[in-house]
Tab-separated table of C-alpha atoms and ligand atoms in Angstrom:
chain	number	residue	atom	x	y	z
A	1	UNK	CA	-85.512	-194.068	-86.439
A	2	UNK	CA	-88.374	-192.521	-87.708
A	3	UNK	CA	-87.116	-189.806	-90.507
A	4	UNK	CA	-87.966	-186.175	-89.869
A	5	UNK	CA	-88.918	-184.189	-91.765
A	6	UNK	CA	-89.030	-180.410	-91.192
A	7	UNK	CA	-90.451	-177.584	-91.669
A	8	UNK	CA	-87.420	-176.623	-94.400
A	9	UNK	CA	-87.593	-179.814	-96.151
A	10	UNK	CA	-91.544	-180.154	-95.924
A	11	UNK	CA	-93.090	-180.343	-99.469
A	12	UNK	CA	-96.825	-179.926	-98.417
A	13	UNK	CA	-98.469	-180.498	-102.323
A	14	UNK	CA	-95.813	-183.422	-102.694
A	15	UNK	CA	-96.224	-184.831	-98.953
A	16	UNK	CA	-99.993	-184.674	-99.253
A	17	UNK	CA	-99.720	-186.839	-102.625
A	18	UNK	CA	-97.140	-189.735	-101.106
A	19	UNK	CA	-99.016	-190.846	-97.456
A	20	UNK	CA	-102.800	-190.302	-99.354
A	21	UNK	CA	-101.202	-192.443	-101.994
A	22	UNK	CA	-99.383	-195.013	-99.352
A	23	UNK	CA	-102.876	-194.415	-97.162
A	24	UNK	CA	-104.387	-195.808	-100.345
A	25	UNK	CA	-101.953	-199.215	-100.614
A	26	UNK	CA	-102.135	-200.228	-96.507
A	27	UNK	CA	-105.932	-200.553	-96.928
A	28	UNK	CA	-107.050	-201.075	-100.444
A	29	UNK	CA	-110.331	-201.687	-100.740
A	30	UNK	CA	-110.941	-202.461	-96.984
A	31	UNK	CA	-112.706	-200.013	-94.233
A	32	UNK	CA	-110.481	-197.392	-92.249
A	33	UNK	CA	-111.702	-196.112	-88.897
A	34	UNK	CA	-110.162	-192.292	-88.327
A	35	UNK	CA	-109.410	-190.988	-84.505
A	36	UNK	CA	-111.337	-187.579	-84.689
A	37	UNK	CA	-110.559	-185.450	-81.483
A	38	UNK	CA	-110.481	-181.630	-83.702
A	39	UNK	CA	-107.405	-180.903	-82.698
A	40	UNK	CA	-104.801	-180.048	-85.077
A	41	UNK	CA	-102.934	-183.607	-86.075
A	42	UNK	CA	-106.076	-185.717	-85.593
A	43	UNK	CA	-107.879	-183.026	-88.144
A	44	UNK	CA	-105.009	-183.068	-90.755
A	45	UNK	CA	-105.262	-186.900	-90.199
A	46	UNK	CA	-109.394	-186.753	-91.482
A	47	UNK	CA	-109.195	-185.282	-94.920
A	48	UNK	CA	-106.104	-186.885	-95.300
A	49	UNK	CA	-107.280	-190.109	-94.915
A	50	UNK	CA	-110.780	-188.521	-96.318
A	51	UNK	CA	-108.532	-187.787	-99.243
A	52	UNK	CA	-107.256	-191.427	-99.828
A	53	UNK	CA	-110.257	-193.101	-98.740
A	54	UNK	CA	-113.389	-191.793	-98.951
A	55	UNK	CA	-116.962	-193.187	-98.160
A	56	UNK	CA	-114.342	-196.731	-96.729
A	57	UNK	CA	-112.933	-194.536	-93.882
A	58	UNK	CA	-115.429	-193.897	-91.063
A	59	UNK	CA	-114.715	-191.203	-88.944
A	60	UNK	CA	-115.352	-190.941	-85.001
A	61	UNK	CA	-115.608	-188.781	-81.800
A	62	UNK	CA	-115.477	-190.358	-78.864
A	63	UNK	CA	-117.186	-187.969	-75.421
A	64	UNK	CA	-114.561	-189.580	-73.313
A	65	UNK	CA	-116.045	-186.737	-71.091
A	66	UNK	CA	-112.736	-185.318	-70.601
A	67	UNK	CA	-113.323	-183.047	-73.169
A	68	UNK	CA	-114.141	-178.754	-73.568
A	69	UNK	CA	-116.922	-177.481	-73.496
A	70	UNK	CA	-119.483	-177.708	-76.264
A	71	UNK	CA	-116.728	-179.608	-77.995
A	72	UNK	CA	-118.574	-182.790	-80.040
A	73	UNK	CA	-120.743	-180.821	-81.744
A	74	UNK	CA	-118.939	-178.262	-82.577
A	75	UNK	CA	-116.776	-180.377	-84.326
A	76	UNK	CA	-118.818	-182.804	-85.427
A	77	UNK	CA	-120.679	-179.636	-87.506
A	78	UNK	CA	-117.369	-178.165	-88.461
A	79	UNK	CA	-116.403	-181.351	-89.420
A	80	UNK	CA	-120.205	-181.287	-91.311
A	81	UNK	CA	-119.647	-178.431	-93.421
A	82	UNK	CA	-115.894	-179.874	-95.019
A	83	UNK	CA	-118.234	-183.389	-96.534
A	84	UNK	CA	-116.746	-185.592	-93.917
A	85	UNK	CA	-119.210	-187.310	-91.218
A	86	UNK	CA	-118.788	-187.697	-88.387
A	87	UNK	CA	-120.064	-190.775	-85.969
A	88	UNK	CA	-120.116	-189.422	-81.934
A	89	UNK	CA	-119.683	-192.182	-79.960
A	90	UNK	CA	-120.658	-191.573	-75.983
A	91	UNK	CA	-117.620	-193.251	-73.763
A	92	UNK	CA	-117.918	-191.474	-71.460
A	93	UNK	CA	-118.768	-194.325	-68.159
A	94	UNK	CA	-115.899	-196.622	-68.708
A	95	UNK	CA	-113.247	-193.451	-68.932
A	96	UNK	CA	-114.519	-192.280	-65.709
A	97	UNK	CA	-115.370	-196.446	-64.352
A	98	UNK	CA	-111.491	-196.664	-65.564
A	99	UNK	CA	-109.694	-193.242	-63.980
A	100	UNK	CA	-112.208	-193.568	-60.323
A	101	UNK	CA	-109.024	-194.130	-57.473
A	102	UNK	CA	-106.026	-193.134	-59.677
A	103	UNK	CA	-103.883	-190.272	-59.060
A	104	UNK	CA	-100.156	-191.207	-60.444
A	105	UNK	CA	-99.580	-189.558	-63.586
A	106	UNK	CA	-99.159	-192.180	-65.405
A	107	UNK	CA	-101.054	-195.205	-64.634
A	108	UNK	CA	-103.348	-192.510	-64.997
A	109	UNK	CA	-102.187	-192.641	-68.964
A	110	UNK	CA	-102.323	-195.101	-69.301
A	111	UNK	CA	-105.886	-196.184	-68.234
A	112	UNK	CA	-106.547	-193.514	-71.124
A	113	UNK	CA	-104.601	-195.840	-73.149
A	114	UNK	CA	-106.466	-198.673	-72.138
A	115	UNK	CA	-109.489	-197.129	-72.460
A	116	UNK	CA	-109.261	-195.860	-75.861
A	117	UNK	CA	-107.316	-197.880	-77.590
A	118	UNK	CA	-108.853	-201.473	-76.066
A	119	UNK	CA	-112.542	-200.781	-74.732
A	120	UNK	CA	-114.191	-198.548	-77.555
A	121	UNK	CA	-111.400	-199.000	-80.494
A	122	UNK	CA	-111.642	-202.794	-80.582
A	123	UNK	CA	-115.088	-202.608	-79.484
A	124	UNK	CA	-115.929	-199.930	-82.565
A	125	UNK	CA	-113.585	-202.316	-84.500
A	126	UNK	CA	-114.722	-205.247	-84.688
A	127	UNK	CA	-118.105	-204.314	-85.212
A	128	UNK	CA	-117.201	-202.756	-88.357
A	129	UNK	CA	-115.112	-205.214	-89.593
A	130	UNK	CA	-112.067	-203.026	-90.619
A	131	UNK	CA	-108.606	-203.094	-89.656
A	132	UNK	CA	-106.958	-199.843	-89.729
A	133	UNK	CA	-106.670	-197.058	-87.166
A	134	UNK	CA	-105.335	-193.585	-88.712
A	135	UNK	CA	-104.498	-191.309	-86.125
A	136	UNK	CA	-102.102	-188.376	-86.116
A	137	UNK	CA	-99.765	-188.796	-83.951
A	138	UNK	CA	-96.116	-186.347	-84.730
A	139	UNK	CA	-92.638	-187.178	-84.188
A	140	UNK	CA	-93.150	-184.902	-80.424
A	141	UNK	CA	-94.859	-187.634	-79.127
A	142	UNK	CA	-93.229	-190.104	-80.240
A	143	UNK	CA	-89.795	-189.086	-78.708
A	144	UNK	CA	-91.410	-187.583	-75.443
A	145	UNK	CA	-92.721	-191.326	-74.437
A	146	UNK	CA	-88.789	-192.463	-75.861
A	147	UNK	CA	-87.240	-190.363	-73.456
A	148	UNK	CA	-89.412	-191.694	-70.941
A	149	UNK	CA	-90.401	-188.198	-69.885
A	150	UNK	CA	-94.303	-189.196	-70.912
A	151	UNK	CA	-95.869	-191.543	-72.138
A	152	UNK	CA	-98.413	-189.792	-74.417
A	153	UNK	CA	-100.916	-191.749	-75.112
A	154	UNK	CA	-100.802	-192.204	-79.024
A	155	UNK	CA	-97.577	-194.901	-78.467
A	156	UNK	CA	-96.832	-198.453	-79.255
A	157	UNK	CA	-94.411	-199.050	-82.251
A	158	UNK	CA	-91.470	-197.702	-80.477
A	159	UNK	CA	-92.666	-199.095	-77.369
A	160	UNK	CA	-92.010	-202.356	-78.526
A	161	UNK	CA	-96.340	-202.886	-77.804
A	162	UNK	CA	-97.625	-204.310	-80.783
A	163	UNK	CA	-101.250	-202.666	-81.673
A	164	UNK	CA	-102.170	-205.587	-84.292
A	165	UNK	CA	-101.118	-208.745	-81.206
A	166	UNK	CA	-102.737	-205.828	-78.037
A	167	UNK	CA	-104.854	-204.430	-80.166
A	168	UNK	CA	-106.576	-205.900	-82.629
A	169	UNK	CA	-105.905	-203.387	-84.959
A	170	UNK	CA	-103.127	-202.148	-87.671
A	171	UNK	CA	-102.794	-198.733	-86.639
A	172	UNK	CA	-101.711	-196.146	-89.948
A	173	UNK	CA	-99.946	-192.592	-88.271
A	174	UNK	CA	-98.969	-190.076	-91.731
A	175	UNK	CA	-96.995	-187.530	-89.953
A	176	UNK	CA	-94.929	-189.684	-88.290
A	177	UNK	CA	-92.209	-187.789	-89.271
A	178	UNK	CA	-93.771	-184.876	-88.543
A	179	UNK	CA	-93.964	-181.276	-86.014
A	180	UNK	CA	-95.594	-179.367	-85.104
A	181	UNK	CA	-95.107	-175.953	-87.428
A	182	UNK	CA	-94.947	-178.864	-90.647
A	183	UNK	CA	-98.543	-180.302	-89.456
A	184	UNK	CA	-100.108	-176.568	-89.522
A	185	UNK	CA	-98.783	-176.389	-92.968
A	186	UNK	CA	-100.332	-179.962	-93.997
A	187	UNK	CA	-103.348	-178.890	-93.106
A	188	UNK	CA	-103.031	-174.797	-94.203
A	189	UNK	CA	-102.011	-177.337	-97.881
A	190	UNK	CA	-105.606	-179.552	-97.264
A	191	UNK	CA	-107.775	-176.670	-96.926
A	192	UNK	CA	-108.794	-176.433	-93.718
A	193	UNK	CA	-109.938	-173.154	-92.935
A	194	UNK	CA	-107.124	-170.997	-90.650
A	195	UNK	CA	-108.959	-171.683	-87.277
A	196	UNK	CA	-108.640	-175.184	-87.551
A	197	UNK	CA	-104.757	-175.636	-88.050
A	198	UNK	CA	-103.790	-172.531	-86.258
A	199	UNK	CA	-105.714	-174.053	-83.238
A	200	UNK	CA	-103.629	-174.325	-79.860
A	201	UNK	CA	-102.940	-178.030	-78.870
A	202	UNK	CA	-104.163	-180.137	-76.920
A	203	UNK	CA	-103.263	-183.473	-75.756
A	204	UNK	CA	-104.694	-186.870	-76.226
A	205	UNK	CA	-105.906	-187.468	-72.667
A	206	UNK	CA	-106.985	-184.307	-72.528
A	207	UNK	CA	-108.546	-182.784	-69.491
A	208	UNK	CA	-107.365	-185.333	-67.353
A	209	UNK	CA	-103.959	-184.048	-68.125
A	210	UNK	CA	-105.419	-181.029	-66.173
A	211	UNK	CA	-106.274	-182.611	-63.718
A	212	UNK	CA	-103.935	-183.320	-60.755
A	213	UNK	CA	-104.798	-186.663	-58.122
A	214	UNK	CA	-108.311	-188.380	-59.480
A	215	UNK	CA	-110.091	-187.276	-62.383
A	216	UNK	CA	-114.119	-187.286	-61.296
A	217	UNK	CA	-115.903	-186.106	-63.354
A	218	UNK	CA	-117.300	-183.405	-60.680
A	219	UNK	CA	-113.210	-182.038	-60.532
A	220	UNK	CA	-112.947	-182.207	-64.679
A	221	UNK	CA	-115.698	-180.192	-65.113
A	222	UNK	CA	-114.065	-177.614	-63.093
A	223	UNK	CA	-111.730	-178.055	-65.348
A	224	UNK	CA	-113.001	-177.625	-68.214
A	225	UNK	CA	-114.776	-173.897	-66.808
A	226	UNK	CA	-111.538	-172.267	-65.796
A	227	UNK	CA	-110.512	-174.044	-69.954
A	228	UNK	CA	-113.350	-172.419	-71.283
A	229	UNK	CA	-112.587	-169.002	-69.791
A	230	UNK	CA	-108.746	-169.159	-69.720
A	231	UNK	CA	-109.368	-169.646	-73.835
A	232	UNK	CA	-111.650	-166.408	-74.418
A	233	UNK	CA	-109.248	-164.415	-72.894
A	234	UNK	CA	-106.018	-165.407	-74.358
A	235	UNK	CA	-107.457	-166.504	-77.762
A	236	UNK	CA	-105.606	-163.834	-79.403
A	237	UNK	CA	-102.428	-163.739	-76.882
A	238	UNK	CA	-100.723	-165.588	-79.282
A	239	UNK	CA	-99.506	-167.916	-77.675
A	240	UNK	CA	-98.114	-171.311	-78.461
A	241	UNK	CA	-100.329	-172.867	-75.919
A	242	UNK	CA	-102.613	-171.831	-72.590
A	243	UNK	CA	-104.842	-173.846	-70.768
A	244	UNK	CA	-105.784	-174.163	-66.680
A	245	UNK	CA	-104.921	-176.760	-64.423
A	246	UNK	CA	-106.521	-177.908	-61.167
A	247	UNK	CA	-104.369	-178.385	-58.332
A	248	UNK	CA	-104.871	-181.011	-55.859
A	249	UNK	CA	-103.993	-178.819	-52.621
A	250	UNK	CA	-106.825	-177.051	-51.063
A	251	UNK	CA	-106.032	-173.927	-49.626
A	252	UNK	CA	-108.113	-171.244	-47.242
A	253	UNK	CA	-109.572	-168.265	-48.197
A	254	UNK	CA	-112.590	-166.867	-47.769
A	255	UNK	CA	-116.274	-165.899	-49.225
A	256	UNK	CA	-118.972	-164.001	-47.302
A	257	UNK	CA	-117.081	-163.163	-44.605
A	258	UNK	CA	-116.540	-167.316	-43.826
A	259	UNK	CA	-113.736	-169.891	-44.317
A	260	UNK	CA	-113.387	-171.184	-47.103
A	261	UNK	CA	-111.884	-174.086	-48.225
A	262	UNK	CA	-111.381	-174.275	-51.920
A	263	UNK	CA	-109.485	-175.056	-54.482
A	264	UNK	CA	-106.074	-173.539	-56.695
A	265	UNK	CA	-106.509	-172.976	-60.536
A	266	UNK	CA	-102.642	-172.744	-62.402
A	267	UNK	CA	-103.108	-171.300	-65.511
A	268	UNK	CA	-99.859	-171.404	-67.769
A	269	UNK	CA	-99.410	-169.852	-71.068
A	270	UNK	CA	-96.667	-170.822	-73.280
A	271	UNK	CA	-94.380	-169.278	-75.390
A	272	UNK	CA	-91.905	-172.081	-78.381
A	273	UNK	CA	-91.889	-173.172	-81.418
A	274	UNK	CA	-92.429	-177.184	-81.413
A	275	UNK	CA	-93.183	-177.815	-78.212
A	276	UNK	CA	-90.030	-179.810	-76.784
A	277	UNK	CA	-88.881	-176.287	-74.874
A	278	UNK	CA	-91.129	-173.737	-74.232
A	279	UNK	CA	-91.131	-170.378	-71.904
A	280	UNK	CA	-93.756	-168.622	-70.264
A	281	UNK	CA	-95.283	-165.761	-72.495
A	282	UNK	CA	-94.941	-162.230	-70.262
A	283	UNK	CA	-98.834	-161.540	-70.283
A	284	UNK	CA	-99.856	-158.389	-68.585
A	285	UNK	CA	-100.559	-158.199	-65.142
A	286	UNK	CA	-103.800	-155.813	-66.029
A	287	UNK	CA	-104.606	-159.813	-68.059
A	288	UNK	CA	-103.815	-161.957	-66.342
A	289	UNK	CA	-106.267	-159.297	-62.942
A	290	UNK	CA	-109.142	-160.404	-65.415
A	291	UNK	CA	-107.915	-164.298	-65.522
A	292	UNK	CA	-108.507	-163.712	-61.235
A	293	UNK	CA	-111.520	-162.413	-61.703
A	294	UNK	CA	-112.983	-164.327	-64.066
A	295	UNK	CA	-112.028	-167.888	-62.563
A	296	UNK	CA	-113.181	-167.413	-59.203
A	297	UNK	CA	-116.771	-165.668	-60.876
A	298	UNK	CA	-117.122	-168.345	-63.792
A	299	UNK	CA	-115.650	-171.576	-61.347
A	300	UNK	CA	-117.883	-172.954	-58.423
A	301	UNK	CA	-115.150	-173.118	-55.892
A	302	UNK	CA	-111.576	-172.231	-56.111
A	303	UNK	CA	-110.616	-169.468	-54.233
A	304	UNK	CA	-107.256	-169.130	-55.449
A	305	UNK	CA	-105.566	-168.224	-59.082
A	306	UNK	CA	-101.537	-169.090	-60.498
A	307	UNK	CA	-99.632	-168.612	-63.061
A	308	UNK	CA	-97.002	-170.719	-63.569
A	309	UNK	CA	-93.250	-169.521	-64.971
A	310	UNK	CA	-91.189	-172.452	-64.925
A	311	UNK	CA	-89.927	-173.591	-68.417
A	312	UNK	CA	-90.109	-176.595	-69.527
A	313	UNK	CA	-87.440	-178.106	-68.970
A	314	UNK	CA	-87.633	-179.228	-65.774
A	315	UNK	CA	-90.907	-177.945	-66.178
A	316	UNK	CA	-93.407	-180.498	-69.741
A	317	UNK	CA	-96.771	-177.666	-71.330
A	318	UNK	CA	-99.422	-180.318	-70.559
A	319	UNK	CA	-99.287	-180.485	-66.004
A	320	UNK	CA	-100.700	-184.849	-65.809
B	1	XMP	P1	-95.741	-182.178	-72.395
B	1	XMP	O1	-96.706	-181.985	-71.809
B	1	XMP	O2	-95.256	-183.851	-72.604
B	1	XMP	O3	-96.304	-181.963	-74.162
B	1	XMP	O4	-94.727	-180.770	-72.423
B	1	XMP	C1	-96.056	-181.297	-75.394
B	1	XMP	C2	-97.048	-181.136	-76.546
B	1	XMP	O5	-97.369	-182.075	-76.100
B	1	XMP	C3	-99.167	-183.222	-75.938
B	1	XMP	N1	-99.510	-183.504	-74.857
B	1	XMP	C4	-100.505	-184.762	-75.861
B	1	XMP	N2	-100.855	-184.532	-77.110
B	1	XMP	N3	-100.905	-187.256	-76.518
B	1	XMP	C5	-101.276	-186.016	-77.209
B	1	XMP	O6	-101.509	-186.052	-78.246
B	1	XMP	C6	-100.545	-186.860	-74.738
B	1	XMP	O7	-100.754	-188.687	-74.456
B	1	XMP	C7	-99.723	-185.674	-74.324
B	1	XMP	N4	-99.374	-185.186	-73.460
B	1	XMP	C8	-98.749	-184.451	-73.448
B	1	XMP	C9	-99.556	-181.277	-75.081
B	1	XMP	O8	-100.410	-180.219	-75.318
B	1	XMP	C10	-97.823	-180.385	-75.537
B	1	XMP	O9	-98.755	-178.958	-77.017
C-alpha cells in the first residue's frame, strides 16, 4: 500500500528536501536516466533529479512520433533555459512499428509500454551503464491500473512486475504518493514557471491514447492537428484537461457539392480536481461552433465534430 500525501498534508519544501536526499542515497555516485515528456509530473521529477544528482542525471526526451506539434523542440529549449540539458532520442520508427495493426486499447498501451521501457530505455541504460530510471508516476496512475480500469503505461511493481528483471534497471518514483494538485504545488515550490506547472495533463501513451483504432502516422497526424486547434481555443478556459479524439467510424459528409465519406473528431473538455472523477465543462455554444469551424478548416478529412457530455465514471478522461 502506498501512503497518500494529500494536498492538505503536503509541505512542499520538506517534501523536496526528503526526495532529494532519497534520490541521492539510492543512486549514490552512479548515473541515472530521467524520462522527460514535458508534462507536469515528469517536469517536476526532472527538477528534483537535477537538484539531487546534477551532472549524474541524464535527461532524455523520447521522440516517439506521438507527441504534440513542436513538442520535442519546445520542451528541450524550455529546460535548457532552466539549466537542464535534454537529449532528444528519435524512436519514431520503433513506436510506429510496434503499434502497427493494433486496435485494442489495452494492447496498444502494452505495445507503448514495452517499446518505452524494454527497447528504448533498455538500450539507453545499457549504453551508458545507468542503473536507475527516474520517472513521474503519480498515485492516480497506480490506482487505476491496480483497479484494472486502465493499464497506465508507467506502473510495474504494483502489478508484480520487477523492472530490474523485466528491463534491466530499477525505477525511482519520487511522486508516487501524490496526486496532480500536490504535484503542481511541488512544481511551484521548485521554481518551475507557472506555464509549466499549470500545464494540462497529457498521458504517457501520448496521442495514441486519443486515436480510437490503429495509431498510424497519418491518423496520429490528424489528431495532432486537431489537438493544436483545441488547445489554442480552450487555453484560457481554465478547464482541467481538454483534448481531441479521432474516431474510427466514418460518416457521410459533403464537400464542394460531392459526397465525402469522412472522419470524426470528438472534443472533450473536463472539469476535475485530481482526475479520479471528472465532468464535462459547460462550454458556450459559440466556442463549440468555433472549435468545429477551425477543426474542419485545419484538419483534412474531418466532416463531423462532436462534444462529449458524459461524466467520468463511466467515461474515462482519455478515450483509449
Ligand atoms: P483516465 O483516462 O484513466 O486518465 O481517466 C486519468 C488521468 O491520467 C492521464 N493518463 C495517463 N497518464 N500514463 C500517464 O502517465 C498513462 O498511461 C495515462 N493514461 C491516462 C489522463 O490524461 C488523465 O489526466
